[in-house]
Coordinates of N, CA, C and O in Angstrom, one line a residue:
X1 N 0.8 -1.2 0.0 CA 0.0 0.0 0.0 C 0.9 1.2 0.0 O 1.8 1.1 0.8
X2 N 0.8 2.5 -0.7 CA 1.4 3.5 -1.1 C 0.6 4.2 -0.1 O -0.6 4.0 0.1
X3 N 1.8 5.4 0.9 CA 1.6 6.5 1.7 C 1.1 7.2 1.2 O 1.2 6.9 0.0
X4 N 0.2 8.5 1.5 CA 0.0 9.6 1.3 C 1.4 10.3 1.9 O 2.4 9.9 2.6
X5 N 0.9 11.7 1.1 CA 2.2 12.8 1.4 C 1.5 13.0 2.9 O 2.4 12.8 3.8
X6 N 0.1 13.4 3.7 CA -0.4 13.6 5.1 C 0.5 12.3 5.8 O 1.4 12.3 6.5
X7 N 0.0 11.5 5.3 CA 0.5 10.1 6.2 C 2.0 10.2 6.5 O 2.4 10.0 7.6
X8 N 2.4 10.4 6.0 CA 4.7 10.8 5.4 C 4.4 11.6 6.2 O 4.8 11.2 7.3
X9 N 3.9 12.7 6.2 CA 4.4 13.9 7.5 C 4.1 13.4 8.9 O 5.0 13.3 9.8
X10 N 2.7 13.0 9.0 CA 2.0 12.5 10.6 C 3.2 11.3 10.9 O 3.4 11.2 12.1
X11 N 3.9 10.6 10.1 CA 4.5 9.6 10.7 C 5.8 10.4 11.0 O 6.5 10.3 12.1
X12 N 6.1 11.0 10.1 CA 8.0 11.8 10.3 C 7.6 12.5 12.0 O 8.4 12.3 13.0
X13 N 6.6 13.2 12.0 CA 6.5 14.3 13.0 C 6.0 13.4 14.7 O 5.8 13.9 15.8
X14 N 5.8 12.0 14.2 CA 5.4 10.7 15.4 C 7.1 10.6 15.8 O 7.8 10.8 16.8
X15 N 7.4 10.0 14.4 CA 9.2 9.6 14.9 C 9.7 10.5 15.1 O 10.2 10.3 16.2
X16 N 10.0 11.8 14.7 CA 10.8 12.6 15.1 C 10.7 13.8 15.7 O 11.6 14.6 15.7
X17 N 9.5 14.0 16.1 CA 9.0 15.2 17.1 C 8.6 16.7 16.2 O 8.1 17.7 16.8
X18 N 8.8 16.6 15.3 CA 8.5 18.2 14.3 C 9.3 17.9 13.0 O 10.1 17.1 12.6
X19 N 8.5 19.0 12.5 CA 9.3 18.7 10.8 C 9.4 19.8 10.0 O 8.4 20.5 9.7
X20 N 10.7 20.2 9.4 CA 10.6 21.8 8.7 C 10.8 21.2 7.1 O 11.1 20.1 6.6
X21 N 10.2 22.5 6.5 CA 10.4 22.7 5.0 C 11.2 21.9 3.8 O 10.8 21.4 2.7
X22 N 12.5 22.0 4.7 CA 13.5 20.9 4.3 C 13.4 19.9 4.7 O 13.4 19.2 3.7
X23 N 13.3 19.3 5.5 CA 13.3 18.1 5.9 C 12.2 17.4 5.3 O 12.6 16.5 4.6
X24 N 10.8 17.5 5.2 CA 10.1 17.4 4.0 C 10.6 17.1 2.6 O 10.7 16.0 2.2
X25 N 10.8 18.1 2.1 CA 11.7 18.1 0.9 C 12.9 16.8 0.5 O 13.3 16.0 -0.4
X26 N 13.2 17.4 2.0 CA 14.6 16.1 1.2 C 14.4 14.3 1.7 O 14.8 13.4 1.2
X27 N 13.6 14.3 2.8 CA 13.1 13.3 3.7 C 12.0 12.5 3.1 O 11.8 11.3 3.2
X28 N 11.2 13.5 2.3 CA 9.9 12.6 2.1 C 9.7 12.9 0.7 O 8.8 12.2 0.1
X29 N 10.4 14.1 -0.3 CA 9.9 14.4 -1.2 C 8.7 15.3 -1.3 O 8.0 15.1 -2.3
X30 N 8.2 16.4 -0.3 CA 7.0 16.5 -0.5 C 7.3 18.8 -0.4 O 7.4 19.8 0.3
X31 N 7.3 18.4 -1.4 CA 7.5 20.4 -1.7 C 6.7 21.5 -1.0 O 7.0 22.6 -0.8
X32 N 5.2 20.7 -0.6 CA 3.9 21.5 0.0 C 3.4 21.3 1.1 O 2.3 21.1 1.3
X33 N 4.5 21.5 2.1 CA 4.5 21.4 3.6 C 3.2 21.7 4.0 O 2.2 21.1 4.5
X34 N 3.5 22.7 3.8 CA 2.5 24.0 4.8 C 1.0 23.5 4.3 O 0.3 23.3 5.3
X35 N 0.4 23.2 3.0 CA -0.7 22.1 2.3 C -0.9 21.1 3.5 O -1.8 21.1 4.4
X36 N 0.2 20.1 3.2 CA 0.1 18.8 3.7 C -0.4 19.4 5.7 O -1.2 18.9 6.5
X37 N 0.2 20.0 5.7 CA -0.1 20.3 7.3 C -1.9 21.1 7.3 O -2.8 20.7 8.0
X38 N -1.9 22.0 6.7 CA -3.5 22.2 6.6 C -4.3 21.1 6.7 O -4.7 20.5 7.7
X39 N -4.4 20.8 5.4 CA -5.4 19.0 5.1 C -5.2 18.4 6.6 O -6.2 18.3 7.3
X40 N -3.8 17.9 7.2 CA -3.7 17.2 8.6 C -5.3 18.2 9.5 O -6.4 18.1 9.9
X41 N -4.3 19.1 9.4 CA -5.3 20.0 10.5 C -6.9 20.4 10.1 O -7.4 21.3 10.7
X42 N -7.6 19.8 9.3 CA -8.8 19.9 8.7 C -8.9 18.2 8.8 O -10.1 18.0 8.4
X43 N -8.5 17.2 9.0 CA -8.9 16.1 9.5 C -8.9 16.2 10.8 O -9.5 15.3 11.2
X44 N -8.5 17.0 11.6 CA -8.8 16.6 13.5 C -7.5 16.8 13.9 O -7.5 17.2 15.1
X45 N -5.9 16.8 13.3 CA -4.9 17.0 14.3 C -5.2 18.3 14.6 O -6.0 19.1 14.2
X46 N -4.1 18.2 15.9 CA -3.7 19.2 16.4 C -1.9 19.6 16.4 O -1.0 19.0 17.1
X47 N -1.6 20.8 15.5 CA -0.6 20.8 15.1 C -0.1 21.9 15.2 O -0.5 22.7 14.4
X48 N 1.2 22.3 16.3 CA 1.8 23.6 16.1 C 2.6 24.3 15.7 O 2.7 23.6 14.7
X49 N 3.3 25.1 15.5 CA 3.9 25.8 14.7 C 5.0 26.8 15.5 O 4.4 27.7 16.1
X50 N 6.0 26.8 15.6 CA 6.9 27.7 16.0 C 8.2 28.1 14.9 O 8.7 27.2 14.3
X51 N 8.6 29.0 14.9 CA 9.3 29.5 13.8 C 11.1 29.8 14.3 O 11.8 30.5 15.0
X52 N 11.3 29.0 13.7 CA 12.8 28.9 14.3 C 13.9 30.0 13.2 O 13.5 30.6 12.2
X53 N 14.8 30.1 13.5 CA 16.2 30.9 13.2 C 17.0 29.8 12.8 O 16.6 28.7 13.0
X54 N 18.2 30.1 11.9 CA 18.8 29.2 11.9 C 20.1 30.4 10.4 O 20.1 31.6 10.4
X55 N 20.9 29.7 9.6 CA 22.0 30.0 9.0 C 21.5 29.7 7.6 O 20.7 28.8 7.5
X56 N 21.9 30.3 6.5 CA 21.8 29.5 4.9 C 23.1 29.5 4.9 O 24.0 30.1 5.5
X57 N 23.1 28.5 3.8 CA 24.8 28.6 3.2 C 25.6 29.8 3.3 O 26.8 29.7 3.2
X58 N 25.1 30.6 3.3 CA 25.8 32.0 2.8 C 26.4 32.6 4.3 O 27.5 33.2 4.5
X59 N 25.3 32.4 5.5 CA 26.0 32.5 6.6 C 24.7 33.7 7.2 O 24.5 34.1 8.3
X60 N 24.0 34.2 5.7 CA 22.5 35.2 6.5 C 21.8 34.3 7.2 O 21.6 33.2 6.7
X61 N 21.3 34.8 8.5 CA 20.0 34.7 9.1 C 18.8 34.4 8.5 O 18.4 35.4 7.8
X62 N 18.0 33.5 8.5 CA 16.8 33.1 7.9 C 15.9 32.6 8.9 O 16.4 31.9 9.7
X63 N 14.9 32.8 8.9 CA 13.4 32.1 9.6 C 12.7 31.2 9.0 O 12.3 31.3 7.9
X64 N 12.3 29.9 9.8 CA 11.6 28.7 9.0 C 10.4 28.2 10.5 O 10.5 28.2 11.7
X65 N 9.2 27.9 9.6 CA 8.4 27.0 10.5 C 8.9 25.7 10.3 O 9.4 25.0 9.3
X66 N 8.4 25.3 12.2 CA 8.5 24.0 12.6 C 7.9 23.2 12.6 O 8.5 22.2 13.0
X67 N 6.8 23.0 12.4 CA 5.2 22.2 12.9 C 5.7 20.8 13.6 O 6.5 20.0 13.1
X68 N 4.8 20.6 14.9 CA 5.0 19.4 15.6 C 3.3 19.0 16.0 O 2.2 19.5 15.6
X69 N 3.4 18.1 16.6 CA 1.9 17.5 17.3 C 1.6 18.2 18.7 O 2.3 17.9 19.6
X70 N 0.8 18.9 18.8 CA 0.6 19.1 20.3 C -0.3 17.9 20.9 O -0.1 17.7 22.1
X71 N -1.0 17.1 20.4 CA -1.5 16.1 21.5 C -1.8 14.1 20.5 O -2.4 13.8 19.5
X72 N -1.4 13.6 21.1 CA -1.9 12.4 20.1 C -3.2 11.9 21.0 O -3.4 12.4 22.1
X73 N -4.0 11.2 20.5 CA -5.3 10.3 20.7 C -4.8 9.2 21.3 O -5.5 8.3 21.7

């Protein structure tokens, strides 16, 4: 049976506690995070969002969301 891209995230963000843009991308293949996390959250999760700091290649400052689970069933 073939995952959904929702399924691929709800499981990344089970095993590994949150999931950014990238890690998506390169982890699961899935370009439309912020999508895939809506649709979750219009089925019943509950899912939050904090926006982290971090470096690009280049060495500028950039901002990214994080989305995690705030509660499982």
């Amino acid at each position: 049976m073939k995952s959904t891209q929702c399924e691929k995230v709800l499981a990344y963000m089970r095993q590994f506690g949150s999931i950014t843009q990238l890690e998506a991308l390169s982890d699961l293949g899935c370009m439309r995070l912020a999508s895939r996390i809506s649709d979750l959250r219009q089925q019943g999760y509950a899912i939050g969002r904090r926006i982290r700091t971090g470096k690009n290649r280049y060495g500028d400052s950039v901002s990214f969301a994080e989305y995690y689970l705030i509660e499982e069933d």
